[in-house]
């Protein structure tokens, strides 16, 4: 069977179609066009932080050149000198001026920490048992290292260790105050240790 020939639109049909097409609204655009609520973050301008202007510089140009290696903390002498006074203020004033003569003294200078610690304990316990009040502990100032290396080392290991030993048990219960000695008794290389009254 031969296929049917399709007949084209007549002029009248074309005119009618043209009029209808002008008034028609497309369905697809209405269906897919959704008015979304505005996304507050979509239109936010991205802020770039302002760049700091860095002028020409040389590493270390503002460094203080007084020390060959970094300081670990405030000096021990400074901390002990500014610690609250626990003893009689008049006696304290005379002691730090070097006007009081120590009742006993021990020289730990040149000893290792392992040797110095038990000797210090024995010395303080004996002085306390004998009712002595002011004793002098000589530690030495310590030596500057020729090559400190990358890790800072405290000058005078024994000098820094002794105040800790005097504050910790068993000596802490016997010691009332620790102060750097006056120059006539050794200065920064010695400590005045003021003991509590024997009970």
mmCIF file with all atom_site columns, C-alpha atoms in Angstrom:
data_model
loop_
_atom_site.group_PDB
_atom_site.id
_atom_site.type_symbol
_atom_site.label_atom_id
_atom_site.label_alt_id
_atom_site.label_comp_id
_atom_site.label_asym_id
_atom_site.label_entity_id
_atom_site.label_seq_id
_atom_site.pdbx_PDB_ins_code
_atom_site.Cartn_x
_atom_site.Cartn_y
_atom_site.Cartn_z
_atom_site.occupancy
_atom_site.B_iso_or_equiv
_atom_site.pdbx_formal_charge
_atom_site.auth_seq_id
_atom_site.auth_comp_id
_atom_site.auth_asym_id
_atom_site.auth_atom_id
_atom_site.pdbx_PDB_model_num
ATOM 1   C CA . UNK A 1 1   ? 0.000  0.000  0.000   1.00 0.00 ? 1   UNK A CA 1
ATOM 2   C CA . UNK A 1 2   ? 1.423  3.277  -1.040  1.00 0.00 ? 2   UNK A CA 1
ATOM 3   C CA . UNK A 1 3   ? 1.972  5.898  1.617   1.00 0.00 ? 3   UNK A CA 1
ATOM 4   C CA . UNK A 1 4   ? -0.405 8.790  1.864   1.00 0.00 ? 4   UNK A CA 1
ATOM 5   C CA . UNK A 1 5   ? 0.716  12.148 0.760   1.00 0.00 ? 5   UNK A CA 1
ATOM 6   C CA . UNK A 1 6   ? 0.481  14.716 3.507   1.00 0.00 ? 6   UNK A CA 1
ATOM 7   C CA . UNK A 1 7   ? -1.249 17.817 2.561   1.00 0.00 ? 7   UNK A CA 1
ATOM 8   C CA . UNK A 1 8   ? 0.300  21.149 3.582   1.00 0.00 ? 8   UNK A CA 1
ATOM 9   C CA . UNK A 1 9   ? -1.531 23.758 5.613   1.00 0.00 ? 9   UNK A CA 1
ATOM 10  C CA . UNK A 1 10  ? -3.823 26.021 3.776   1.00 0.00 ? 10  UNK A CA 1
ATOM 11  C CA . UNK A 1 11  ? -3.263 29.757 3.896   1.00 0.00 ? 11  UNK A CA 1
ATOM 12  C CA . UNK A 1 12  ? -6.239 30.094 6.208   1.00 0.00 ? 12  UNK A CA 1
ATOM 13  C CA . UNK A 1 13  ? -4.824 27.515 8.662   1.00 0.00 ? 13  UNK A CA 1
ATOM 14  C CA . UNK A 1 14  ? -1.465 29.239 8.654   1.00 0.00 ? 14  UNK A CA 1
ATOM 15  C CA . UNK A 1 15  ? -2.985 32.593 9.499   1.00 0.00 ? 15  UNK A CA 1
ATOM 16  C CA . UNK A 1 16  ? -5.006 31.037 12.327  1.00 0.00 ? 16  UNK A CA 1
ATOM 17  C CA . UNK A 1 17  ? -1.913 29.279 13.694  1.00 0.00 ? 17  UNK A CA 1
ATOM 18  C CA . UNK A 1 18  ? 0.087  32.457 13.563  1.00 0.00 ? 18  UNK A CA 1
ATOM 19  C CA . UNK A 1 19  ? -2.537 34.308 15.658  1.00 0.00 ? 19  UNK A CA 1
ATOM 20  C CA . UNK A 1 20  ? -2.670 31.544 18.262  1.00 0.00 ? 20  UNK A CA 1
ATOM 21  C CA . UNK A 1 21  ? 1.125  31.325 18.501  1.00 0.00 ? 21  UNK A CA 1
ATOM 22  C CA . UNK A 1 22  ? 1.370  35.054 19.246  1.00 0.00 ? 22  UNK A CA 1
ATOM 23  C CA . UNK A 1 23  ? -0.925 34.748 22.295  1.00 0.00 ? 23  UNK A CA 1
ATOM 24  C CA . UNK A 1 24  ? 0.478  31.487 23.662  1.00 0.00 ? 24  UNK A CA 1
ATOM 25  C CA . UNK A 1 25  ? 2.860  31.409 26.645  1.00 0.00 ? 25  UNK A CA 1
ATOM 26  C CA . UNK A 1 26  ? 5.439  28.620 26.774  1.00 0.00 ? 26  UNK A CA 1
ATOM 27  C CA . UNK A 1 27  ? 4.789  25.991 29.519  1.00 0.00 ? 27  UNK A CA 1
ATOM 28  C CA . UNK A 1 28  ? 8.374  24.777 29.915  1.00 0.00 ? 28  UNK A CA 1
ATOM 29  C CA . UNK A 1 29  ? 9.865  28.065 31.087  1.00 0.00 ? 29  UNK A CA 1
ATOM 30  C CA . UNK A 1 30  ? 7.085  28.525 33.660  1.00 0.00 ? 30  UNK A CA 1
ATOM 31  C CA . UNK A 1 31  ? 7.552  24.997 35.020  1.00 0.00 ? 31  UNK A CA 1
ATOM 32  C CA . UNK A 1 32  ? 11.332 25.142 35.389  1.00 0.00 ? 32  UNK A CA 1
ATOM 33  C CA . UNK A 1 33  ? 11.725 28.731 36.378  1.00 0.00 ? 33  UNK A CA 1
ATOM 34  C CA . UNK A 1 34  ? 11.740 28.656 40.207  1.00 0.00 ? 34  UNK A CA 1
ATOM 35  C CA . UNK A 1 35  ? 12.439 31.825 42.109  1.00 0.00 ? 35  UNK A CA 1
ATOM 36  C CA . UNK A 1 36  ? 14.920 30.564 44.709  1.00 0.00 ? 36  UNK A CA 1
ATOM 37  C CA . UNK A 1 37  ? 15.520 32.427 47.920  1.00 0.00 ? 37  UNK A CA 1
ATOM 38  C CA . UNK A 1 38  ? 18.736 34.357 47.511  1.00 0.00 ? 38  UNK A CA 1
ATOM 39  C CA . UNK A 1 39  ? 21.829 32.571 48.863  1.00 0.00 ? 39  UNK A CA 1
ATOM 40  C CA . UNK A 1 40  ? 23.508 35.023 51.285  1.00 0.00 ? 40  UNK A CA 1
ATOM 41  C CA . UNK A 1 41  ? 26.944 33.558 50.553  1.00 0.00 ? 41  UNK A CA 1
ATOM 42  C CA . UNK A 1 42  ? 26.650 33.359 46.759  1.00 0.00 ? 42  UNK A CA 1
ATOM 43  C CA . UNK A 1 43  ? 27.155 37.028 46.067  1.00 0.00 ? 43  UNK A CA 1
ATOM 44  C CA . UNK A 1 44  ? 29.537 37.840 48.936  1.00 0.00 ? 44  UNK A CA 1
ATOM 45  C CA . UNK A 1 45  ? 32.710 39.430 47.667  1.00 0.00 ? 45  UNK A CA 1
ATOM 46  C CA . UNK A 1 46  ? 35.768 37.500 48.710  1.00 0.00 ? 46  UNK A CA 1
ATOM 47  C CA . UNK A 1 47  ? 37.942 39.690 50.896  1.00 0.00 ? 47  UNK A CA 1
ATOM 48  C CA . UNK A 1 48  ? 41.643 39.262 50.617  1.00 0.00 ? 48  UNK A CA 1
ATOM 49  C CA . UNK A 1 49  ? 43.589 40.313 53.717  1.00 0.00 ? 49  UNK A CA 1
ATOM 50  C CA . UNK A 1 50  ? 45.691 43.408 53.192  1.00 0.00 ? 50  UNK A CA 1
ATOM 51  C CA . UNK A 1 51  ? 49.347 42.676 52.659  1.00 0.00 ? 51  UNK A CA 1
ATOM 52  C CA . UNK A 1 52  ? 51.771 44.250 55.070  1.00 0.00 ? 52  UNK A CA 1
ATOM 53  C CA . UNK A 1 53  ? 54.519 46.183 53.431  1.00 0.00 ? 53  UNK A CA 1
ATOM 54  C CA . UNK A 1 54  ? 57.896 44.814 54.493  1.00 0.00 ? 54  UNK A CA 1
ATOM 55  C CA . UNK A 1 55  ? 60.868 47.023 53.857  1.00 0.00 ? 55  UNK A CA 1
ATOM 56  C CA . UNK A 1 56  ? 64.433 45.925 53.397  1.00 0.00 ? 56  UNK A CA 1
ATOM 57  C CA . UNK A 1 57  ? 65.923 44.275 56.474  1.00 0.00 ? 57  UNK A CA 1
ATOM 58  C CA . UNK A 1 58  ? 68.808 42.123 57.635  1.00 0.00 ? 58  UNK A CA 1
ATOM 59  C CA . UNK A 1 59  ? 68.316 39.170 59.962  1.00 0.00 ? 59  UNK A CA 1
ATOM 60  C CA . UNK A 1 60  ? 69.430 40.048 63.479  1.00 0.00 ? 60  UNK A CA 1
ATOM 61  C CA . UNK A 1 61  ? 69.849 43.775 62.871  1.00 0.00 ? 61  UNK A CA 1
ATOM 62  C CA . UNK A 1 62  ? 67.786 44.668 65.954  1.00 0.00 ? 62  UNK A CA 1
ATOM 63  C CA . UNK A 1 63  ? 69.200 41.926 68.177  1.00 0.00 ? 63  UNK A CA 1
ATOM 64  C CA . UNK A 1 64  ? 70.938 42.901 71.367  1.00 0.00 ? 64  UNK A CA 1
ATOM 65  C CA . UNK A 1 65  ? 74.583 41.985 70.932  1.00 0.00 ? 65  UNK A CA 1
ATOM 66  C CA . UNK A 1 66  ? 75.464 41.782 74.644  1.00 0.00 ? 66  UNK A CA 1
ATOM 67  C CA . UNK A 1 67  ? 75.023 38.028 75.053  1.00 0.00 ? 67  UNK A CA 1
ATOM 68  C CA . UNK A 1 68  ? 76.622 35.275 73.003  1.00 0.00 ? 68  UNK A CA 1
ATOM 69  C CA . UNK A 1 69  ? 73.666 32.944 73.637  1.00 0.00 ? 69  UNK A CA 1
ATOM 70  C CA . UNK A 1 70  ? 69.981 33.429 74.575  1.00 0.00 ? 70  UNK A CA 1
ATOM 71  C CA . UNK A 1 71  ? 68.996 34.112 78.178  1.00 0.00 ? 71  UNK A CA 1
ATOM 72  C CA . UNK A 1 72  ? 66.894 31.349 79.702  1.00 0.00 ? 72  UNK A CA 1
ATOM 73  C CA . UNK A 1 73  ? 64.946 33.478 82.168  1.00 0.00 ? 73  UNK A CA 1
ATOM 74  C CA . UNK A 1 74  ? 65.317 36.416 84.520  1.00 0.00 ? 74  UNK A CA 1
ATOM 75  C CA . UNK A 1 75  ? 68.557 36.089 86.405  1.00 0.00 ? 75  UNK A CA 1
ATOM 76  C CA . UNK A 1 76  ? 68.392 33.930 89.494  1.00 0.00 ? 76  UNK A CA 1
ATOM 77  C CA . UNK A 1 77  ? 69.877 36.708 91.616  1.00 0.00 ? 77  UNK A CA 1
ATOM 78  C CA . UNK A 1 78  ? 67.107 39.057 90.470  1.00 0.00 ? 78  UNK A CA 1
ATOM 79  C CA . UNK A 1 79  ? 64.357 36.553 91.307  1.00 0.00 ? 79  UNK A CA 1
ATOM 80  C CA . UNK A 1 80  ? 65.743 35.779 94.781  1.00 0.00 ? 80  UNK A CA 1
ATOM 81  C CA . UNK A 1 81  ? 66.347 39.462 95.551  1.00 0.00 ? 81  UNK A CA 1
ATOM 82  C CA . UNK A 1 82  ? 62.732 40.348 94.680  1.00 0.00 ? 82  UNK A CA 1
ATOM 83  C CA . UNK A 1 83  ? 61.136 37.370 96.454  1.00 0.00 ? 83  UNK A CA 1
ATOM 84  C CA . UNK A 1 84  ? 58.955 38.262 99.465  1.00 0.00 ? 84  UNK A CA 1
ATOM 85  C CA . UNK A 1 85  ? 60.896 38.555 102.731 1.00 0.00 ? 85  UNK A CA 1
ATOM 86  C CA . UNK A 1 86  ? 59.874 35.857 105.226 1.00 0.00 ? 86  UNK A CA 1
ATOM 87  C CA . UNK A 1 87  ? 62.302 36.678 107.975 1.00 0.00 ? 87  UNK A CA 1
ATOM 88  C CA . UNK A 1 88  ? 62.530 39.678 110.307 1.00 0.00 ? 88  UNK A CA 1
ATOM 89  C CA . UNK A 1 89  ? 62.938 42.799 108.127 1.00 0.00 ? 89  UNK A CA 1
ATOM 90  C CA . UNK A 1 90  ? 65.619 44.399 110.310 1.00 0.00 ? 90  UNK A CA 1
ATOM 91  C CA . UNK A 1 91  ? 67.709 41.217 110.312 1.00 0.00 ? 91  UNK A CA 1
ATOM 92  C CA . UNK A 1 92  ? 67.133 40.867 106.565 1.00 0.00 ? 92  UNK A CA 1
ATOM 93  C CA . UNK A 1 93  ? 68.384 44.413 105.938 1.00 0.00 ? 93  UNK A CA 1
ATOM 94  C CA . UNK A 1 94  ? 71.581 43.752 107.929 1.00 0.00 ? 94  UNK A CA 1
ATOM 95  C CA . UNK A 1 95  ? 72.086 40.381 106.250 1.00 0.00 ? 95  UNK A CA 1
ATOM 96  C CA . UNK A 1 96  ? 71.859 41.628 102.618 1.00 0.00 ? 96  UNK A CA 1
ATOM 97  C CA . UNK A 1 97  ? 74.255 44.485 103.497 1.00 0.00 ? 97  UNK A CA 1
ATOM 98  C CA . UNK A 1 98  ? 76.814 41.902 104.639 1.00 0.00 ? 98  UNK A CA 1
ATOM 99  C CA . UNK A 1 99  ? 76.714 43.113 108.263 1.00 0.00 ? 99  UNK A CA 1
ATOM 100 C CA . UNK A 1 100 ? 75.799 39.721 109.767 1.00 0.00 ? 100 UNK A CA 1
ATOM 101 C CA . UNK A 1 101 ? 78.469 37.072 110.166 1.00 0.00 ? 101 UNK A CA 1
ATOM 102 C CA . UNK A 1 102 ? 77.275 33.594 109.092 1.00 0.00 ? 102 UNK A CA 1
ATOM 103 C CA . UNK A 1 103 ? 77.227 30.986 111.884 1.00 0.00 ? 103 UNK A CA 1
ATOM 104 C CA . UNK A 1 104 ? 78.571 28.292 109.530 1.00 0.00 ? 104 UNK A CA 1
ATOM 105 C CA . UNK A 1 105 ? 79.571 27.862 105.909 1.00 0.00 ? 105 UNK A CA 1
ATOM 106 C CA . UNK A 1 106 ? 79.877 25.102 103.318 1.00 0.00 ? 106 UNK A CA 1
ATOM 107 C CA . UNK A 1 107 ? 81.835 25.307 100.052 1.00 0.00 ? 107 UNK A CA 1
ATOM 108 C CA . UNK A 1 108 ? 80.246 23.234 97.268  1.00 0.00 ? 108 UNK A CA 1
ATOM 109 C CA . UNK A 1 109 ? 82.286 24.968 94.575  1.00 0.00 ? 109 UNK A CA 1
ATOM 110 C CA . UNK A 1 110 ? 83.728 22.477 92.060  1.00 0.00 ? 110 UNK A CA 1
ATOM 111 C CA . UNK A 1 111 ? 81.570 19.527 93.207  1.00 0.00 ? 111 UNK A CA 1
ATOM 112 C CA . UNK A 1 112 ? 79.285 17.532 90.947  1.00 0.00 ? 112 UNK A CA 1
ATOM 113 C CA . UNK A 1 113 ? 75.526 17.671 91.558  1.00 0.00 ? 113 UNK A CA 1
ATOM 114 C CA . UNK A 1 114 ? 75.645 14.075 92.830  1.00 0.00 ? 114 UNK A CA 1
ATOM 115 C CA . UNK A 1 115 ? 78.276 14.979 95.460  1.00 0.00 ? 115 UNK A CA 1
ATOM 116 C CA . UNK A 1 116 ? 76.907 18.404 96.396  1.00 0.00 ? 116 UNK A CA 1
ATOM 117 C CA . UNK A 1 117 ? 73.290 17.431 97.115  1.00 0.00 ? 117 UNK A CA 1
ATOM 118 C CA . UNK A 1 118 ? 73.889 14.959 99.995  1.00 0.00 ? 118 UNK A CA 1
ATOM 119 C CA . UNK A 1 119 ? 76.584 17.228 101.500 1.00 0.00 ? 119 UNK A CA 1
ATOM 120 C CA . UNK A 1 120 ? 74.187 20.197 101.465 1.00 0.00 ? 120 UNK A CA 1
ATOM 121 C CA . UNK A 1 121 ? 71.430 18.135 103.130 1.00 0.00 ? 121 UNK A CA 1
ATOM 122 C CA . UNK A 1 122 ? 73.819 16.943 105.849 1.00 0.00 ? 122 UNK A CA 1
ATOM 123 C CA . UNK A 1 123 ? 75.174 20.481 106.426 1.00 0.00 ? 123 UNK A CA 1
ATOM 124 C CA . UNK A 1 124 ? 71.739 22.154 106.721 1.00 0.00 ? 124 UNK A CA 1
ATOM 125 C CA . UNK A 1 125 ? 70.343 19.397 108.976 1.00 0.00 ? 125 UNK A CA 1
ATOM 126 C CA . UNK A 1 126 ? 73.335 19.690 111.321 1.00 0.00 ? 126 UNK A CA 1
ATOM 127 C CA . UNK A 1 127 ? 73.162 23.514 111.399 1.00 0.00 ? 127 UNK A CA 1
ATOM 128 C CA . UNK A 1 128 ? 69.426 23.358 112.163 1.00 0.00 ? 128 UNK A CA 1
ATOM 129 C CA . UNK A 1 129 ? 69.936 20.752 114.908 1.00 0.00 ? 129 UNK A CA 1
ATOM 130 C CA . UNK A 1 130 ? 72.599 22.986 116.502 1.00 0.00 ? 130 UNK A CA 1
ATOM 131 C CA . UNK A 1 131 ? 70.210 25.990 116.477 1.00 0.00 ? 131 UNK A CA 1
ATOM 132 C CA . UNK A 1 132 ? 72.223 28.035 113.953 1.00 0.00 ? 132 UNK A CA 1
ATOM 133 C CA . UNK A 1 133 ? 70.235 30.688 112.087 1.00 0.00 ? 133 UNK A CA 1
ATOM 134 C CA . UNK A 1 134 ? 72.407 32.159 109.296 1.00 0.00 ? 134 UNK A CA 1
ATOM 135 C CA . UNK A 1 135 ? 74.569 29.873 107.175 1.00 0.00 ? 135 UNK A CA 1
ATOM 136 C CA . UNK A 1 136 ? 76.506 30.547 103.984 1.00 0.00 ? 136 UNK A CA 1
ATOM 137 C CA . UNK A 1 137 ? 76.358 28.137 101.038 1.00 0.00 ? 137 UNK A CA 1
ATOM 138 C CA . UNK A 1 138 ? 79.139 28.770 98.490  1.00 0.00 ? 138 UNK A CA 1
ATOM 139 C CA . UNK A 1 139 ? 78.385 27.456 94.995  1.00 0.00 ? 139 UNK A CA 1
ATOM 140 C CA . UNK A 1 140 ? 80.695 29.477 92.745  1.00 0.00 ? 140 UNK A CA 1
ATOM 141 C CA . UNK A 1 141 ? 79.429 31.592 89.850  1.00 0.00 ? 141 UNK A CA 1
ATOM 142 C CA . UNK A 1 142 ? 80.051 28.973 87.172  1.00 0.00 ? 142 UNK A CA 1
ATOM 143 C CA . UNK A 1 143 ? 82.141 29.317 84.032  1.00 0.00 ? 143 UNK A CA 1
ATOM 144 C CA . UNK A 1 144 ? 81.224 30.670 80.621  1.00 0.00 ? 144 UNK A CA 1
ATOM 145 C CA . UNK A 1 145 ? 81.296 27.837 78.123  1.00 0.00 ? 145 UNK A CA 1
ATOM 146 C CA . UNK A 1 146 ? 83.686 28.332 75.170  1.00 0.00 ? 146 UNK A CA 1
ATOM 147 C CA . UNK A 1 147 ? 81.124 26.961 72.728  1.00 0.00 ? 147 UNK A CA 1
ATOM 148 C CA . UNK A 1 148 ? 77.568 27.007 74.054  1.00 0.00 ? 148 UNK A CA 1
ATOM 149 C CA . UNK A 1 149 ? 76.207 25.235 70.952  1.00 0.00 ? 149 UNK A CA 1
ATOM 150 C CA . UNK A 1 150 ? 72.631 25.485 69.717  1.00 0.00 ? 150 UNK A CA 1
ATOM 151 C CA . UNK A 1 151 ? 71.060 24.689 73.100  1.00 0.00 ? 151 UNK A CA 1
ATOM 152 C CA . UNK A 1 152 ? 71.489 27.376 75.758  1.00 0.00 ? 152 UNK A CA 1
ATOM 153 C CA . UNK A 1 153 ? 73.181 26.141 78.939  1.00 0.00 ? 153 UNK A CA 1
ATOM 154 C CA . UNK A 1 154 ? 72.769 27.844 82.295  1.00 0.00 ? 154 UNK A CA 1
ATOM 155 C CA . UNK A 1 155 ? 75.940 29.385 83.645  1.00 0.00 ? 155 UNK A CA 1
ATOM 156 C CA . UNK A 1 156 ? 76.675 27.790 86.995  1.00 0.00 ? 156 UNK A CA 1
ATOM 157 C CA . UNK A 1 157 ? 74.605 24.596 87.170  1.00 0.00 ? 157 UNK A CA 1
ATOM 158 C CA . UNK A 1 158 ? 75.223 24.193 90.918  1.00 0.00 ? 158 UNK A CA 1
ATOM 159 C CA . UNK A 1 159 ? 74.360 27.840 91.539  1.00 0.00 ? 159 UNK A CA 1
ATOM 160 C CA . UNK A 1 160 ? 70.954 27.331 89.873  1.00 0.00 ? 160 UNK A CA 1
ATOM 161 C CA . UNK A 1 161 ? 70.276 23.984 91.536  1.00 0.00 ? 161 UNK A CA 1
ATOM 162 C CA . UNK A 1 162 ? 70.962 24.864 95.192  1.00 0.00 ? 162 UNK A CA 1
ATOM 163 C CA . UNK A 1 163 ? 67.909 27.174 95.742  1.00 0.00 ? 163 UNK A CA 1
ATOM 164 C CA . UNK A 1 164 ? 65.657 24.362 94.486  1.00 0.00 ? 164 UNK A CA 1
ATOM 165 C CA . UNK A 1 165 ? 67.238 21.878 96.880  1.00 0.00 ? 165 UNK A CA 1
ATOM 166 C CA . UNK A 1 166 ? 66.871 24.322 99.774  1.00 0.00 ? 166 UNK A CA 1
ATOM 167 C CA . UNK A 1 167 ? 63.158 24.820 99.011  1.00 0.00 ? 167 UNK A CA 1
ATOM 168 C CA . UNK A 1 168 ? 62.284 21.145 98.511  1.00 0.00 ? 168 UNK A CA 1
ATOM 169 C CA . UNK A 1 169 ? 61.941 18.418 101.158 1.00 0.00 ? 169 UNK A CA 1
ATOM 170 C CA . UNK A 1 170 ? 63.684 17.595 103.431 1.00 0.00 ? 170 UNK A CA 1
ATOM 171 C CA . UNK A 1 171 ? 65.365 21.035 103.670 1.00 0.00 ? 171 UNK A CA 1
ATOM 172 C CA . UNK A 1 172 ? 62.324 23.209 102.855 1.00 0.00 ? 172 UNK A CA 1
ATOM 173 C CA . UNK A 1 173 ? 60.885 22.715 106.363 1.00 0.00 ? 173 UNK A CA 1
ATOM 174 C CA . UNK A 1 174 ? 64.104 24.048 107.958 1.00 0.00 ? 174 UNK A CA 1
ATOM 175 C CA . UNK A 1 175 ? 64.859 26.981 105.607 1.00 0.00 ? 175 UNK A CA 1
ATOM 176 C CA . UNK A 1 176 ? 63.070 30.290 106.180 1.00 0.00 ? 176 UNK A CA 1
ATOM 177 C CA . UNK A 1 177 ? 64.745 32.460 103.523 1.00 0.00 ? 177 UNK A CA 1
ATOM 178 C CA . UNK A 1 178 ? 67.360 32.318 100.750 1.00 0.00 ? 178 UNK A CA 1
ATOM 179 C CA . UNK A 1 179 ? 69.158 35.419 99.430  1.00 0.00 ? 179 UNK A CA 1
ATOM 180 C CA . UNK A 1 180 ? 72.210 36.089 97.271  1.00 0.00 ? 180 UNK A CA 1
ATOM 181 C CA . UNK A 1 181 ? 75.223 36.818 99.471  1.00 0.00 ? 181 UNK A CA 1
ATOM 182 C CA . UNK A 1 182 ? 76.852 40.228 99.835  1.00 0.00 ? 182 UNK A CA 1
ATOM 183 C CA . UNK A 1 183 ? 80.100 40.761 97.903  1.00 0.00 ? 183 UNK A CA 1
ATOM 184 C CA . UNK A 1 184 ? 82.178 40.328 101.080 1.00 0.00 ? 184 UNK A CA 1
ATOM 185 C CA . UNK A 1 185 ? 80.715 36.811 101.462 1.00 0.00 ? 185 UNK A CA 1
ATOM 186 C CA . UNK A 1 186 ? 80.933 35.690 97.819  1.00 0.00 ? 186 UNK A CA 1
ATOM 187 C CA . UNK A 1 187 ? 78.339 37.775 95.943  1.00 0.00 ? 187 UNK A CA 1
ATOM 188 C CA . UNK A 1 188 ? 76.548 35.879 93.163  1.00 0.00 ? 188 UNK A CA 1
ATOM 189 C CA . UNK A 1 189 ? 78.621 32.775 93.895  1.00 0.00 ? 189 UNK A CA 1
ATOM 190 C CA . UNK A 1 190 ? 77.100 32.223 97.362  1.00 0.00 ? 190 UNK A CA 1
ATOM 191 C CA . UNK A 1 191 ? 73.768 32.249 99.212  1.00 0.00 ? 191 UNK A CA 1
ATOM 192 C CA . UNK A 1 192 ? 72.696 33.351 102.643 1.00 0.00 ? 192 UNK A CA 1
ATOM 193 C CA . UNK A 1 193 ? 70.401 30.666 104.009 1.00 0.00 ? 193 UNK A CA 1
ATOM 194 C CA . UNK A 1 194 ? 68.381 31.811 107.018 1.00 0.00 ? 194 UNK A CA 1
ATOM 195 C CA . UNK A 1 195 ? 67.099 28.854 109.011 1.00 0.00 ? 195 UNK A CA 1
ATOM 196 C CA . UNK A 1 196 ? 63.927 28.584 111.074 1.00 0.00 ? 196 UNK A CA 1
ATOM 197 C CA . UNK A 1 197 ? 64.098 28.393 114.850 1.00 0.00 ? 197 UNK A CA 1
ATOM 198 C CA . UNK A 1 198 ? 64.530 24.857 116.122 1.00 0.00 ? 198 UNK A CA 1
ATOM 199 C CA . UNK A 1 199 ? 61.285 23.506 117.556 1.00 0.00 ? 199 UNK A CA 1
#
